[in-house]
Amino acid sequence: MKNANIQTLAPRPIEPAAAYDNAHQISRDLLQHIELQLDRMLKPDNKALRWTHVRALNLINAQLSEVAALVDETNNARN
């Protein structure tokens, strides 16, 4: 069997703009979801409030703080 002379197109360089735009929209959607869920959380005067709720909120705050630091770093922002 003879080798066929196969021509291929040169790969086009991948541009990051579309992927960045998609990722940015996902981030905004997640932030909106988080905000809605925070609004649904127990209020301080709710009799069902327990220390486990405080712990959960403190864990959320710790993770959000890490995200905020990463966004600051990405934007070359300084506190």
Short mmCIF file of C-alpha atoms in Angstrom, two decimals, residues 41-58:
data_model
loop_
_atom_site.label_atom_id
_atom_site.label_comp_id
_atom_site.label_asym_id
_atom_site.label_seq_id
_atom_site.Cartn_x
_atom_site.Cartn_y
_atom_site.Cartn_z
CA MET A 41 -30.11 31.70 55.34
CA LEU A 42 -31.44 31.88 58.86
CA LYS A 43 -31.73 35.30 60.42
CA PRO A 44 -30.07 35.99 63.79
CA ASP A 45 -33.44 36.09 65.57
CA ASN A 46 -34.49 32.65 64.29
CA LYS A 47 -34.97 30.23 67.20
CA ALA A 48 -33.59 27.36 65.07
CA LEU A 49 -30.19 29.05 64.86
CA ARG A 50 -27.39 26.84 66.20
CA TRP A 51 -23.60 26.98 66.49
CA THR A 52 -23.38 24.68 63.45
CA HIS A 53 -24.90 27.52 61.40
CA VAL A 54 -22.26 29.92 62.71
CA ARG A 55 -19.52 27.41 61.86
CA ALA A 56 -20.90 26.94 58.35
CA LEU A 57 -21.05 30.67 57.75
CA ASN A 58 -17.49 31.10 59.03
#
